[in-house]
Amino acid sequence: MEKPSQLVEFEHMVLGRHQLGNDKRRRQADRLERSAYIVLSRIRVQGPMSIGQLSEAFVLDASTVNRQTAQAMRAGLLERIPDPDGGMARKFRLTEEGVRRLDAEQRVHVEQLDEVFADWPADDVRAFAEYLQRFNTSIERLSGQPWPRS
């Protein structure tokens, strides 16, 4: 008999290949790269963040985060500002364009999820969201890398 965690492992592996936006709509010029979407989403929820804070939050080398933020700045999605709390490190915050593009990307993701859930009862979608949040927060607890939630 399979352990329930083996069933979850299999479905998690399959889920990993189904990235929202990997269809023809993904090719639209105004779409965000997955890494930019995640970085912008984190800054939106947490507020302005430094390279060090982003590096720690994503458990990535500072050089990787530096490349990602530099690309987002060139695209006009982020800007560097003095630390609002008076610290020495400059921080990144979303520009108006970054907010606009993040909102647009999120709308596309929600529309795609609406298609996926078209034949699901709303209560099932809510229950799935609750289980998914519970799954994520359990991983975050073990990793020590919580994602701030609004």
Coordinates of C-alpha atoms in Angstrom, one line a residue:
M1 CA 0.0 0.0 0.0
E2 CA 1.3 3.4 -0.9
K3 CA 1.9 5.9 1.8
P4 CA -0.2 9.1 1.5
S5 CA 3.0 11.1 1.2
Q6 CA 3.9 9.1 -1.9
L7 CA 0.7 10.1 -3.5
V8 CA 1.4 13.7 -2.7
E9 CA 4.9 13.4 -4.0
F10 CA 3.7 12.2 -7.3
E11 CA 1.1 14.9 -7.7
H12 CA 3.6 17.5 -6.6
M13 CA 6.0 16.3 -9.3
V14 CA 3.2 16.5 -11.9
L15 CA 2.2 19.9 -10.7
G16 CA 5.8 21.1 -11.2
R17 CA 5.4 20.7 -14.9
H18 CA 2.2 22.6 -15.1
Q19 CA 3.3 26.2 -14.8
L20 CA 0.6 28.7 -15.3
G21 CA 1.2 30.8 -18.4
N22 CA 3.2 28.1 -20.3
D23 CA 0.8 28.3 -23.2
K24 CA 0.6 30.6 -26.1
R25 CA -0.6 33.5 -23.9
R26 CA 2.8 33.2 -22.1
R27 CA 4.5 34.6 -25.2
Q28 CA 2.8 37.9 -25.0
A29 CA 5.3 40.7 -24.6
D30 CA 3.8 42.2 -21.4
R31 CA 4.1 38.9 -19.5
L32 CA 6.5 38.7 -16.5
E33 CA 9.2 36.1 -16.1
R34 CA 8.4 33.7 -13.3
S35 CA 11.3 34.9 -11.2
A36 CA 10.3 38.5 -11.6
Y37 CA 6.7 37.6 -10.7
I38 CA 7.8 36.0 -7.5
V39 CA 10.3 38.8 -6.5
L40 CA 7.7 41.5 -7.2
S41 CA 5.0 39.6 -5.3
R42 CA 7.3 39.3 -2.3
I43 CA 8.2 43.0 -2.3
R44 CA 4.5 43.9 -2.6
V45 CA 3.6 41.8 0.4
Q46 CA 6.6 42.6 2.6
G47 CA 7.5 46.2 1.5
P48 CA 10.8 47.5 0.3
M49 CA 13.6 45.0 0.6
S50 CA 17.4 45.0 0.2
I51 CA 19.5 42.6 -1.8
G52 CA 20.4 40.9 1.4
Q53 CA 16.8 40.5 2.5
L54 CA 15.8 39.1 -0.9
S55 CA 18.7 36.8 -0.9
E56 CA 17.8 35.5 2.6
A57 CA 14.1 35.3 1.7
F58 CA 14.7 33.2 -1.4
V59 CA 17.8 31.3 -0.1
L60 CA 19.7 32.5 -3.2
D61 CA 23.2 33.9 -3.7
A62 CA 23.3 37.7 -3.6
S63 CA 24.8 37.7 -7.1
T64 CA 21.7 35.8 -8.4
V65 CA 19.3 38.3 -6.7
N66 CA 21.4 41.1 -8.0
R67 CA 21.0 39.9 -11.6
Q68 CA 17.3 39.5 -11.1
T69 CA 16.8 42.9 -9.6
A70 CA 19.0 44.6 -12.2
Q71 CA 16.9 43.1 -14.9
A72 CA 13.7 44.2 -13.2
M73 CA 15.1 47.7 -12.8
R74 CA 16.0 47.8 -16.5
A75 CA 12.4 46.8 -17.3
G76 CA 11.2 49.7 -15.1
L77 CA 9.5 47.3 -12.6
L78 CA 11.7 48.2 -9.5
E79 CA 13.5 51.2 -8.3
R80 CA 16.1 51.6 -5.6
I81 CA 15.3 53.8 -2.6
P82 CA 17.0 54.8 0.6
D83 CA 16.0 52.4 3.5
P84 CA 12.7 53.9 4.8
D85 CA 13.8 52.6 8.3
G86 CA 17.0 54.6 8.1
G87 CA 19.3 51.6 7.5
M88 CA 22.4 51.8 5.4
A89 CA 21.4 49.4 2.6
R90 CA 19.3 50.7 -0.3
K91 CA 16.1 48.9 -0.9
F92 CA 13.9 48.0 -3.8
R93 CA 10.3 48.9 -4.3
L94 CA 7.9 48.5 -7.1
T95 CA 7.4 51.3 -9.6
E96 CA 4.0 52.2 -10.9
E97 CA 4.9 50.1 -14.0
G98 CA 5.9 47.2 -11.7
V99 CA 2.5 47.4 -9.9
R100 CA 0.7 47.5 -13.2
R101 CA 2.5 44.6 -14.7
L102 CA 2.3 42.5 -11.5
D103 CA -1.5 43.2 -11.3
A104 CA -1.8 42.2 -15.0
E105 CA 0.2 39.0 -14.5
Q106 CA -1.9 38.1 -11.4
R107 CA -5.1 38.6 -13.4
V108 CA -3.9 36.2 -16.1
H109 CA -3.0 33.6 -13.5
V110 CA -6.4 33.9 -11.8
E111 CA -8.2 33.7 -15.2
Q112 CA -6.2 30.5 -16.0
L113 CA -7.1 29.1 -12.6
D114 CA -10.7 30.0 -13.2
E115 CA -10.5 27.8 -16.3
V116 CA -8.9 25.0 -14.4
F117 CA -11.6 25.2 -11.6
A118 CA -14.5 25.8 -14.0
D119 CA -16.2 22.5 -13.0
W120 CA -15.3 22.6 -9.4
P121 CA -17.8 23.7 -6.7
A122 CA -16.6 27.0 -5.0
D123 CA -16.4 25.1 -1.6
D124 CA -13.9 22.6 -3.2
V125 CA -11.8 25.5 -4.5
R126 CA -11.8 27.1 -1.0
A127 CA -10.9 23.8 0.6
F128 CA -8.1 23.2 -1.9
A129 CA -6.7 26.7 -1.2
E130 CA -6.8 26.0 2.5
Y131 CA -5.0 22.7 2.1
L132 CA -2.4 24.3 -0.2
Q133 CA -1.8 27.1 2.3
R134 CA -1.4 24.5 5.1
F135 CA 1.0 22.5 2.9
N136 CA 3.1 25.7 2.1
T137 CA 3.2 26.9 5.7
S138 CA 4.3 23.5 6.8
I139 CA 7.2 23.6 4.3
E140 CA 8.0 27.2 5.4
R141 CA 8.0 26.1 9.1
L142 CA 10.5 23.3 8.3
S143 CA 12.7 25.5 6.1
G144 CA 12.6 28.6 8.4
Q145 CA 11.6 30.7 5.3
P146 CA 8.1 31.9 5.9
W147 CA 6.3 33.8 3.2
P148 CA 4.5 36.8 4.5
R149 CA 0.8 36.7 3.9
S150 CA -1.6 39.6 3.8

